[in-house]
Amino acid sequence: MKSVMPGNVVNTDMTVQAVDDCLTVYVTDIAYTEGGDGFVSDIEGRMVGMITDAYQRTTGDTNWSFISAEDIAVAAEAIVEEKTPVTFGIRGKDMENGKGIYVTEVQLKSPAYHGGVRVADVIDSIDGNKIRSMKDLSLCLSTHERGDRITVGLCRSCSGKQKKKSVKVELK
């Protein structure tokens, strides 16, 4: 079955946390209908995103939203190349002024967990390279393979003081 629903993007300022990434989500003025997954194309027919209802808690449940094609490109490329993306195992929020990633969740038994990364740490580098955002983290991880060991630079608050720390993490 094929269908086309014309609509407009009404919100471009939303992001959602994903494990080891942060996704840009666009909200449309197209009324939500259950089971209506698919692709979004622009006026010239270029695919610009994938419709999802996975983030309704963030976007609301009255209109359709979609993830940008750029955000799913790395995962799609890995699937085509039959390559399993590496896992670090955190969710985080970009700090203001590009000062790193504030860790909001560390997945149990993940490489980050075993390496010593904790909730409320601020990750600011990997292998000496600045990490300013979740996008930087995702891009950095895409250059690694399972089994690679990385050095994660972070700041941790201890007794009200910020301490710089480095931890070694073996990616899975």
PDB file of C-alpha atoms in Angstrom:
ATOM      1  CA  MET A   1       0.000   0.000   0.000  1.00  0.00           C
ATOM      2  CA  LYS A   2       1.316   3.441  -0.887  1.00  0.00           C
ATOM      3  CA  SER A   3       0.225   6.776   0.483  1.00  0.00           C
ATOM      4  CA  VAL A   4       1.485  10.319   0.506  1.00  0.00           C
ATOM      5  CA  MET A   5       0.604  12.798   3.207  1.00  0.00           C
ATOM      6  CA  PRO A   6       1.707  16.381   2.597  1.00  0.00           C
ATOM      7  CA  GLY A   7       2.717  18.364   5.639  1.00  0.00           C
ATOM      8  CA  ASN A   8       5.094  20.855   7.166  1.00  0.00           C
ATOM      9  CA  VAL A   9       7.830  20.655   9.762  1.00  0.00           C
ATOM     10  CA  VAL A  10       6.634  22.658  12.769  1.00  0.00           C
ATOM     11  CA  ASN A  11       9.443  22.068  15.284  1.00  0.00           C
ATOM     12  CA  THR A  12      13.146  21.689  14.480  1.00  0.00           C
ATOM     13  CA  ASP A  13      14.598  22.181  17.962  1.00  0.00           C
ATOM     14  CA  MET A  14      14.084  18.741  19.486  1.00  0.00           C
ATOM     15  CA  THR A  15      16.705  16.167  20.346  1.00  0.00           C
ATOM     16  CA  VAL A  16      16.351  12.837  22.098  1.00  0.00           C
ATOM     17  CA  GLN A  17      18.970  10.846  23.927  1.00  0.00           C
ATOM     18  CA  ALA A  18      19.979   7.526  22.462  1.00  0.00           C
ATOM     19  CA  VAL A  19      22.711   5.195  23.667  1.00  0.00           C
ATOM     20  CA  ASP A  20      26.032   6.704  22.533  1.00  0.00           C
ATOM     21  CA  ASP A  21      24.242   9.305  20.401  1.00  0.00           C
ATOM     22  CA  CYS A  22      21.774  12.166  20.361  1.00  0.00           C
ATOM     23  CA  LEU A  23      19.161  12.207  17.616  1.00  0.00           C
ATOM     24  CA  THR A  24      17.549  15.222  15.968  1.00  0.00           C
ATOM     25  CA  VAL A  25      13.782  14.799  15.835  1.00  0.00           C
ATOM     26  CA  TYR A  26      11.513  16.954  13.690  1.00  0.00           C
ATOM     27  CA  VAL A  27       7.805  17.335  14.444  1.00  0.00           C
ATOM     28  CA  THR A  28       5.312  17.758  11.591  1.00  0.00           C
ATOM     29  CA  ASP A  29       1.749  19.040  11.369  1.00  0.00           C
ATOM     30  CA  ILE A  30       0.557  15.655  10.067  1.00  0.00           C
ATOM     31  CA  ALA A  31      -1.970  14.046  12.426  1.00  0.00           C
ATOM     32  CA  TYR A  32      -0.703  10.862  14.085  1.00  0.00           C
ATOM     33  CA  THR A  33      -2.245   7.544  13.078  1.00  0.00           C
ATOM     34  CA  GLU A  34      -1.173   4.277  14.665  1.00  0.00           C
ATOM     35  CA  GLY A  35       1.043   2.035  12.541  1.00  0.00           C
ATOM     36  CA  GLY A  36       1.999   4.705  10.027  1.00  0.00           C
ATOM     37  CA  ASP A  37       5.761   4.242   9.897  1.00  0.00           C
ATOM     38  CA  GLY A  38       7.615   5.225   6.741  1.00  0.00           C
ATOM     39  CA  PHE A  39       9.985   7.698   5.172  1.00  0.00           C
ATOM     40  CA  VAL A  40       9.870  11.463   4.788  1.00  0.00           C
ATOM     41  CA  SER A  41      10.926  13.213   1.614  1.00  0.00           C
ATOM     42  CA  ASP A  42      11.328  16.879   0.831  1.00  0.00           C
ATOM     43  CA  ILE A  43       9.541  18.739  -1.945  1.00  0.00           C
ATOM     44  CA  GLU A  44      12.174  17.562  -4.438  1.00  0.00           C
ATOM     45  CA  GLY A  45      11.725  13.902  -3.515  1.00  0.00           C
ATOM     46  CA  ARG A  46      14.939  13.474  -1.494  1.00  0.00           C
ATOM     47  CA  MET A  47      14.618  11.209   1.532  1.00  0.00           C
ATOM     48  CA  VAL A  48      15.231  13.384   4.605  1.00  0.00           C
ATOM     49  CA  GLY A  49      14.098  11.176   7.457  1.00  0.00           C
ATOM     50  CA  MET A  50      12.287   8.203   8.889  1.00  0.00           C
ATOM     51  CA  ILE A  51       8.909   8.472  10.624  1.00  0.00           C
ATOM     52  CA  THR A  52       8.790   7.044  14.121  1.00  0.00           C
ATOM     53  CA  ASP A  53       6.531   7.048  17.136  1.00  0.00           C
ATOM     54  CA  ALA A  54       9.355   5.879  19.401  1.00  0.00           C
ATOM     55  CA  TYR A  55       9.809   9.333  20.934  1.00  0.00           C
ATOM     56  CA  GLN A  56       6.197  10.338  21.585  1.00  0.00           C
ATOM     57  CA  ARG A  57       7.013  11.100  25.219  1.00  0.00           C
ATOM     58  CA  THR A  58       9.216  13.913  23.891  1.00  0.00           C
ATOM     59  CA  THR A  59       7.331  14.997  20.771  1.00  0.00           C
ATOM     60  CA  GLY A  60       3.730  14.414  21.854  1.00  0.00           C
ATOM     61  CA  ASP A  61       1.199  11.976  20.463  1.00  0.00           C
ATOM     62  CA  THR A  62      -0.914  14.175  18.188  1.00  0.00           C
ATOM     63  CA  ASN A  63       1.457  14.722  15.245  1.00  0.00           C
ATOM     64  CA  TRP A  64       4.003  12.614  13.376  1.00  0.00           C
ATOM     65  CA  SER A  65       7.694  13.146  14.012  1.00  0.00           C
ATOM     66  CA  PHE A  66      10.735  11.867  12.194  1.00  0.00           C
ATOM     67  CA  ILE A  67      14.445  11.263  12.748  1.00  0.00           C
ATOM     68  CA  SER A  68      16.751  13.008  10.299  1.00  0.00           C
ATOM     69  CA  ALA A  69      18.377  10.887   7.600  1.00  0.00           C
ATOM     70  CA  GLU A  70      21.793  12.156   8.707  1.00  0.00           C
ATOM     71  CA  ASP A  71      21.264  10.640  12.146  1.00  0.00           C
ATOM     72  CA  ILE A  72      20.426   7.191  10.795  1.00  0.00           C
ATOM     73  CA  ALA A  73      23.092   7.203   8.057  1.00  0.00           C
ATOM     74  CA  VAL A  74      25.911   5.788  10.227  1.00  0.00           C
ATOM     75  CA  ALA A  75      23.752   2.895  11.434  1.00  0.00           C
ATOM     76  CA  ALA A  76      22.478   2.237   7.915  1.00  0.00           C
ATOM     77  CA  GLU A  77      26.025   2.220   6.536  1.00  0.00           C
ATOM     78  CA  ALA A  78      27.096  -0.277   9.198  1.00  0.00           C
ATOM     79  CA  ILE A  79      24.188  -2.555   8.263  1.00  0.00           C
ATOM     80  CA  VAL A  80      25.069  -2.418   4.561  1.00  0.00           C
ATOM     81  CA  GLU A  81      28.720  -3.184   5.324  1.00  0.00           C
ATOM     82  CA  GLU A  82      27.622  -5.987   7.693  1.00  0.00           C
ATOM     83  CA  LYS A  83      29.600  -4.296  10.443  1.00  0.00           C
ATOM     84  CA  THR A  84      28.479  -4.241  14.065  1.00  0.00           C
ATOM     85  CA  PRO A  85      28.813  -0.739  15.540  1.00  0.00           C
ATOM     86  CA  VAL A  86      30.845  -0.532  18.734  1.00  0.00           C
ATOM     87  CA  THR A  87      29.133   0.110  22.038  1.00  0.00           C
ATOM     88  CA  PHE A  88      30.304   2.512  24.728  1.00  0.00           C
ATOM     89  CA  GLY A  89      27.111   2.474  26.791  1.00  0.00           C
ATOM     90  CA  ILE A  90      26.064   5.952  27.913  1.00  0.00           C
ATOM     91  CA  ARG A  91      23.305   8.471  27.436  1.00  0.00           C
ATOM     92  CA  GLY A  92      24.242  12.088  27.861  1.00  0.00           C
ATOM     93  CA  LYS A  93      23.455  15.722  27.249  1.00  0.00           C
ATOM     94  CA  ASP A  94      25.642  18.257  25.503  1.00  0.00           C
ATOM     95  CA  MET A  95      27.110  20.797  27.926  1.00  0.00           C
ATOM     96  CA  GLU A  96      26.743  24.492  27.147  1.00  0.00           C
ATOM     97  CA  ASN A  97      29.512  26.080  25.102  1.00  0.00           C
ATOM     98  CA  GLY A  98      30.779  22.704  23.864  1.00  0.00           C
ATOM     99  CA  LYS A  99      32.425  21.764  27.161  1.00  0.00           C
ATOM    100  CA  GLY A 100      31.681  18.067  26.791  1.00  0.00           C
ATOM    101  CA  ILE A 101      28.948  15.562  27.555  1.00  0.00           C
ATOM    102  CA  TYR A 102      27.140  15.377  30.889  1.00  0.00           C
ATOM    103  CA  VAL A 103      26.527  11.653  31.496  1.00  0.00           C
ATOM    104  CA  THR A 104      22.877  11.032  32.419  1.00  0.00           C
ATOM    105  CA  GLU A 105      22.935   7.224  32.267  1.00  0.00           C
ATOM    106  CA  VAL A 106      25.556   4.484  32.186  1.00  0.00           C
ATOM    107  CA  GLN A 107      24.209   1.149  31.016  1.00  0.00           C
ATOM    108  CA  LEU A 108      24.828  -1.702  33.430  1.00  0.00           C
ATOM    109  CA  LYS A 109      27.636  -4.028  32.288  1.00  0.00           C
ATOM    110  CA  SER A 110      28.522  -1.714  29.381  1.00  0.00           C
ATOM    111  CA  PRO A 111      32.126  -0.899  28.424  1.00  0.00           C
ATOM    112  CA  ALA A 112      31.711   2.575  29.962  1.00  0.00           C
ATOM    113  CA  TYR A 113      30.447   1.030  33.215  1.00  0.00           C
ATOM    114  CA  HIS A 114      33.335  -1.440  33.422  1.00  0.00           C
ATOM    115  CA  GLY A 115      35.808   1.318  32.571  1.00  0.00           C
ATOM    116  CA  GLY A 116      34.643   3.490  35.453  1.00  0.00           C
ATOM    117  CA  VAL A 117      32.439   6.119  33.777  1.00  0.00           C
ATOM    118  CA  ARG A 118      29.649   7.208  36.138  1.00  0.00           C
ATOM    119  CA  VAL A 119      26.453   9.277  36.029  1.00  0.00           C
ATOM    120  CA  ALA A 120      27.227  13.023  36.422  1.00  0.00           C
ATOM    121  CA  ASP A 121      30.719  12.674  34.907  1.00  0.00           C
ATOM    122  CA  VAL A 122      31.511  15.144  32.138  1.00  0.00           C
ATOM    123  CA  ILE A 123      33.324  13.490  29.221  1.00  0.00           C
ATOM    124  CA  ASP A 124      35.556  16.006  27.450  1.00  0.00           C
ATOM    125  CA  SER A 125      37.987  13.888  25.422  1.00  0.00           C
ATOM    126  CA  ILE A 126      38.689  10.488  23.922  1.00  0.00           C
ATOM    127  CA  ASP A 127      42.278   9.564  23.161  1.00  0.00           C
ATOM    128  CA  GLY A 128      43.211  13.233  23.589  1.00  0.00           C
ATOM    129  CA  ASN A 129      40.649  14.451  21.027  1.00  0.00           C
ATOM    130  CA  LYS A 130      38.061  16.964  22.248  1.00  0.00           C
ATOM    131  CA  ILE A 131      34.533  15.648  22.665  1.00  0.00           C
ATOM    132  CA  ARG A 132      32.135  18.590  22.696  1.00  0.00           C
ATOM    133  CA  SER A 133      28.833  16.815  22.051  1.00  0.00           C
ATOM    134  CA  MET A 134      27.056  13.487  21.717  1.00  0.00           C
ATOM    135  CA  LYS A 135      27.492  13.857  17.941  1.00  0.00           C
ATOM    136  CA  ASP A 136      31.280  14.046  18.481  1.00  0.00           C
ATOM    137  CA  LEU A 137      31.100  10.889  20.613  1.00  0.00           C
ATOM    138  CA  SER A 138      29.074   9.039  17.987  1.00  0.00           C
ATOM    139  CA  LEU A 139      31.462  10.083  15.215  1.00  0.00           C
ATOM    140  CA  CYS A 140      34.494   9.065  17.297  1.00  0.00           C
ATOM    141  CA  LEU A 141      32.985   5.652  18.075  1.00  0.00           C
ATOM    142  CA  SER A 142      32.245   5.073  14.384  1.00  0.00           C
ATOM    143  CA  THR A 143      36.014   5.111  13.710  1.00  0.00           C
ATOM    144  CA  HIS A 144      36.676   2.291  16.192  1.00  0.00           C
ATOM    145  CA  GLU A 145      36.175  -1.461  16.207  1.00  0.00           C
ATOM    146  CA  ARG A 146      35.183  -3.911  18.911  1.00  0.00           C
ATOM    147  CA  GLY A 147      38.073  -4.613  21.233  1.00  0.00           C
ATOM    148  CA  ASP A 148      39.708  -1.200  20.757  1.00  0.00           C
ATOM    149  CA  ARG A 149      40.861   0.400  24.001  1.00  0.00           C
ATOM    150  CA  ILE A 150      40.228   4.112  24.359  1.00  0.00           C
ATOM    151  CA  THR A 151      41.259   6.638  26.987  1.00  0.00           C
ATOM    152  CA  VAL A 152      38.325   8.732  28.157  1.00  0.00           C
ATOM    153  CA  GLY A 153      39.074  12.118  29.717  1.00  0.00           C
ATOM    154  CA  LEU A 154      36.443  13.281  32.153  1.00  0.00           C
ATOM    155  CA  CYS A 155      35.694  15.618  35.024  1.00  0.00           C
ATOM    156  CA  ARG A 156      34.113  14.249  38.166  1.00  0.00           C
ATOM    157  CA  SER A 157      32.730  16.174  41.096  1.00  0.00           C
ATOM    158  CA  CYS A 158      34.117  14.901  44.417  1.00  0.00           C
ATOM    159  CA  SER A 159      33.251  16.653  47.682  1.00  0.00           C
ATOM    160  CA  GLY A 160      32.229  19.746  45.752  1.00  0.00           C
ATOM    161  CA  LYS A 161      35.485  19.912  43.775  1.00  0.00           C
ATOM    162  CA  GLN A 162      35.997  19.068  40.107  1.00  0.00           C
ATOM    163  CA  LYS A 163      38.657  16.427  39.486  1.00  0.00           C
ATOM    164  CA  LYS A 164      40.132  15.626  36.065  1.00  0.00           C
ATOM    165  CA  LYS A 165      40.388  11.905  35.512  1.00  0.00           C
ATOM    166  CA  SER A 166      41.211   9.460  32.716  1.00  0.00           C
ATOM    167  CA  VAL A 167      39.729   5.989  32.431  1.00  0.00           C
ATOM    168  CA  LYS A 168      40.497   3.167  29.997  1.00  0.00           C
ATOM    169  CA  VAL A 169      37.544   1.586  28.223  1.00  0.00           C
ATOM    170  CA  GLU A 170      37.524  -1.477  25.984  1.00  0.00           C
ATOM    171  CA  LEU A 171      34.794  -1.080  23.375  1.00  0.00           C
ATOM    172  CA  LYS A 172      32.374  -3.936  22.672  1.00  0.00           C
TER     173      LYS A 172
END
